[in-house]
mmCIF file of C-alpha atoms in Angstrom:
data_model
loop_
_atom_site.group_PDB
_atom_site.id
_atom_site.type_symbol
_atom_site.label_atom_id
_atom_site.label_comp_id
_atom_site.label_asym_id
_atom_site.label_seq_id
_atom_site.Cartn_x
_atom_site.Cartn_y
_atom_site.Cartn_z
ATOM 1 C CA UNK A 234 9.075 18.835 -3.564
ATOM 2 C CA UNK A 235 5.873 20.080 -1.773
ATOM 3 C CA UNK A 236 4.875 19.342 2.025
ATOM 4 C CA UNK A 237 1.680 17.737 1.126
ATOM 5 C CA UNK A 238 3.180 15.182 -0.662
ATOM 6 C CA UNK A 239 5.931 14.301 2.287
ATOM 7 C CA UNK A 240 3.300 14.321 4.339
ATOM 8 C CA UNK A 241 1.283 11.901 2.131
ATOM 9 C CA UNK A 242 3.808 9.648 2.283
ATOM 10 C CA UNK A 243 4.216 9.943 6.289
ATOM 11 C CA UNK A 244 0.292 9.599 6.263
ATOM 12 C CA UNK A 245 0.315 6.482 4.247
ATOM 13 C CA UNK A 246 3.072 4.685 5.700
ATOM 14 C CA UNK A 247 1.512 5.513 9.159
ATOM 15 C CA UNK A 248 -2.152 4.355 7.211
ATOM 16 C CA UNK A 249 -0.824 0.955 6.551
ATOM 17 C CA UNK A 250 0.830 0.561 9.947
ATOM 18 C CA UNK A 251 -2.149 1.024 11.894
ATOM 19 C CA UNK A 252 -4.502 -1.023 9.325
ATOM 20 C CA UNK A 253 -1.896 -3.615 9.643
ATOM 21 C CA UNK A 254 -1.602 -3.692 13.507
ATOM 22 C CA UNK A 255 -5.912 -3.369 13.602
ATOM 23 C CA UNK A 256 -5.731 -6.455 11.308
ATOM 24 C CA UNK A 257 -3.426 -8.097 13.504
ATOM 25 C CA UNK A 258 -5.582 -7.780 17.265
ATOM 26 C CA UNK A 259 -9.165 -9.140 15.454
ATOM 27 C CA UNK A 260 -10.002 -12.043 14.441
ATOM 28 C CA UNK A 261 -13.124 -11.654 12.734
ATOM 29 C CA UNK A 262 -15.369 -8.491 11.458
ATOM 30 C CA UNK A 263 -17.250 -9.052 14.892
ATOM 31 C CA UNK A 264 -14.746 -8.493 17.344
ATOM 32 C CA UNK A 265 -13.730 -5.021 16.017
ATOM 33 C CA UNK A 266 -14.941 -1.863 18.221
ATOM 34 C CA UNK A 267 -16.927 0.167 15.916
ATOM 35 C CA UNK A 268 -17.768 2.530 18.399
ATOM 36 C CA UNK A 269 -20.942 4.379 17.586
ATOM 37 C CA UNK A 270 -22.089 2.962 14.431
ATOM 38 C CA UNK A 271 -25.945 2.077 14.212
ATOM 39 C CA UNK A 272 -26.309 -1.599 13.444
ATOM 40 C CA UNK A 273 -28.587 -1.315 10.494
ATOM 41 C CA UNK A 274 -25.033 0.000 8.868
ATOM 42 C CA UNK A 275 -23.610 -3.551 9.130
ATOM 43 C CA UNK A 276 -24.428 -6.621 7.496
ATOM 44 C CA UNK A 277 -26.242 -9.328 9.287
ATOM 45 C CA UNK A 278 -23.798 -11.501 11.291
ATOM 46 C CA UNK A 279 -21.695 -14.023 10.970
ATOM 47 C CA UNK A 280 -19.773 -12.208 8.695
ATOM 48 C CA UNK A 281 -17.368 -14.627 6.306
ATOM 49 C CA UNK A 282 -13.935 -14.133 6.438
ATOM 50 C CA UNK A 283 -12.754 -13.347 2.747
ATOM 51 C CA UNK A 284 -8.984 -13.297 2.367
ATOM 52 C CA UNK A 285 -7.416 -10.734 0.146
ATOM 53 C CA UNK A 286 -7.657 -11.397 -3.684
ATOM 54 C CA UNK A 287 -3.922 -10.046 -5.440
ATOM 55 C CA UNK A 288 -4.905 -8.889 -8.607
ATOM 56 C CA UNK A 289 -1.925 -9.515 -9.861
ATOM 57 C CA UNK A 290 0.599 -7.386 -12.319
ATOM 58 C CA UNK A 291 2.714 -5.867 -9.016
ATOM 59 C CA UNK A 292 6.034 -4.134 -9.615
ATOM 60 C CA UNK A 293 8.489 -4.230 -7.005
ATOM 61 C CA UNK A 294 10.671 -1.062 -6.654
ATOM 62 C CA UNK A 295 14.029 -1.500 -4.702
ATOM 63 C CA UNK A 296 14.255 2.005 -3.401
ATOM 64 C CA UNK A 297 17.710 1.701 -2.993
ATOM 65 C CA UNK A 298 18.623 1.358 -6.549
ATOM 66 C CA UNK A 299 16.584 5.119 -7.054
ATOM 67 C CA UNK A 300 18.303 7.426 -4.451
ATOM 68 C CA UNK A 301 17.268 5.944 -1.185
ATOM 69 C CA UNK A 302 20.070 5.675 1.583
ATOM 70 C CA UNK A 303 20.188 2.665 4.045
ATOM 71 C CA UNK A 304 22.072 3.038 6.975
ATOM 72 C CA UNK A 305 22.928 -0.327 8.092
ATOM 73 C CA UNK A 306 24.402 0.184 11.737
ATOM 74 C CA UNK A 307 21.409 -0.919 12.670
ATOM 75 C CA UNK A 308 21.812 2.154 15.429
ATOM 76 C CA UNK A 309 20.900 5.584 15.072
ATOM 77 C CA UNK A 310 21.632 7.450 12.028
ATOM 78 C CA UNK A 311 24.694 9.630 11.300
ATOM 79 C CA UNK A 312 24.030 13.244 11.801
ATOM 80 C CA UNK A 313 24.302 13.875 7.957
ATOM 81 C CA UNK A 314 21.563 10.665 7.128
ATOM 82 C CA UNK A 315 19.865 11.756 4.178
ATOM 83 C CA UNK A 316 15.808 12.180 4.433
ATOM 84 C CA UNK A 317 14.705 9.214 2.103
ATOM 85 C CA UNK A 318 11.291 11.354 1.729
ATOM 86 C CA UNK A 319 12.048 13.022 -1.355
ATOM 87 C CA UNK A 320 13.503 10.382 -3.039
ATOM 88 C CA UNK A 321 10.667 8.195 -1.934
ATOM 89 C CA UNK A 322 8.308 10.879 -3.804
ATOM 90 C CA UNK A 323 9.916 10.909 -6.639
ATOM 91 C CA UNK A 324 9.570 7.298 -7.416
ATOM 92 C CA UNK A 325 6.000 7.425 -6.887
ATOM 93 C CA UNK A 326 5.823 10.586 -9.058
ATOM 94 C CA UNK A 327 7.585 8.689 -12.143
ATOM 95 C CA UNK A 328 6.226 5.128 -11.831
ATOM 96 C CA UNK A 329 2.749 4.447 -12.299
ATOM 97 C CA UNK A 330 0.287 1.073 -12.167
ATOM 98 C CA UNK A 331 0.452 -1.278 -9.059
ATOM 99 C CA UNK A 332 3.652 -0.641 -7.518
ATOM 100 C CA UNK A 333 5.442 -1.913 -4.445
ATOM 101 C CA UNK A 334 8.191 -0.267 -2.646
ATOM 102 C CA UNK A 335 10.873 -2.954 -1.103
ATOM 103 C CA UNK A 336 13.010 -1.614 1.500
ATOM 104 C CA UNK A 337 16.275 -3.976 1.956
ATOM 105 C CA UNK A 338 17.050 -4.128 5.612
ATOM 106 C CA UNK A 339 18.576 -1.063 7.318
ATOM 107 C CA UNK A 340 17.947 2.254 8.928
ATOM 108 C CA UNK A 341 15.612 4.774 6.765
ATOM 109 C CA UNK A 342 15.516 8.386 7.567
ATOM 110 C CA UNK A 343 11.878 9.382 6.746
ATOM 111 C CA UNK A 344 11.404 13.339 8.079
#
């Protein structure tokens, strides 16, 4: 396993948590900061809202069933938890096409 790709995964996972939360706090295209962009970069206002379009043919992945430990105490991990980053890399290294990762409920230990 190389670094870069655990820290991929930490990048992406931290990616879709902040894209998620930004998605969360605006309403509309308009109310987002975007700090010092020159206007003539954005489109002419209003903007229209366009919800997400699945394109379909999604495979979900239960990570537990492909070397991923949950620890379901719900508290902190044992001392000897198990980093699920490896494991997590692995099933993105031997799965291909549009893939989605389910994580039952539980603790993950992601180093």
């Amino acid at each position: 396993m190389m670094l870069h790709d655990l820290n991929s995964i930490r990048a992406c996972l931290l990616g879709a948590f902040i894209l998620g939360s930004a998605a969360m706090q605006h309403s509309s295209a308009q109310d987002f900061d975007y700090g010092d962009l020159k206007p003539e970069f954005l489109p002419p206002s209003p903007w229209p809202v366009v919800g997400y379009q699945d394109p379909g043919g999604w495979k979900t992945i239960d990570v537990t069933k492909h070397g991923v430990k949950s620890y379901k105490n719900r508290g902190a991990p044992p001392e000897d938890a198990v980093d699920a980053s490896p494991a997590i890399a692995k099933i993105l290294a031997e799965t291909e096409g549009r893939r989605r990762l389910y994580f039952p409920e539980g603790t993950y230990v992601i180093k």
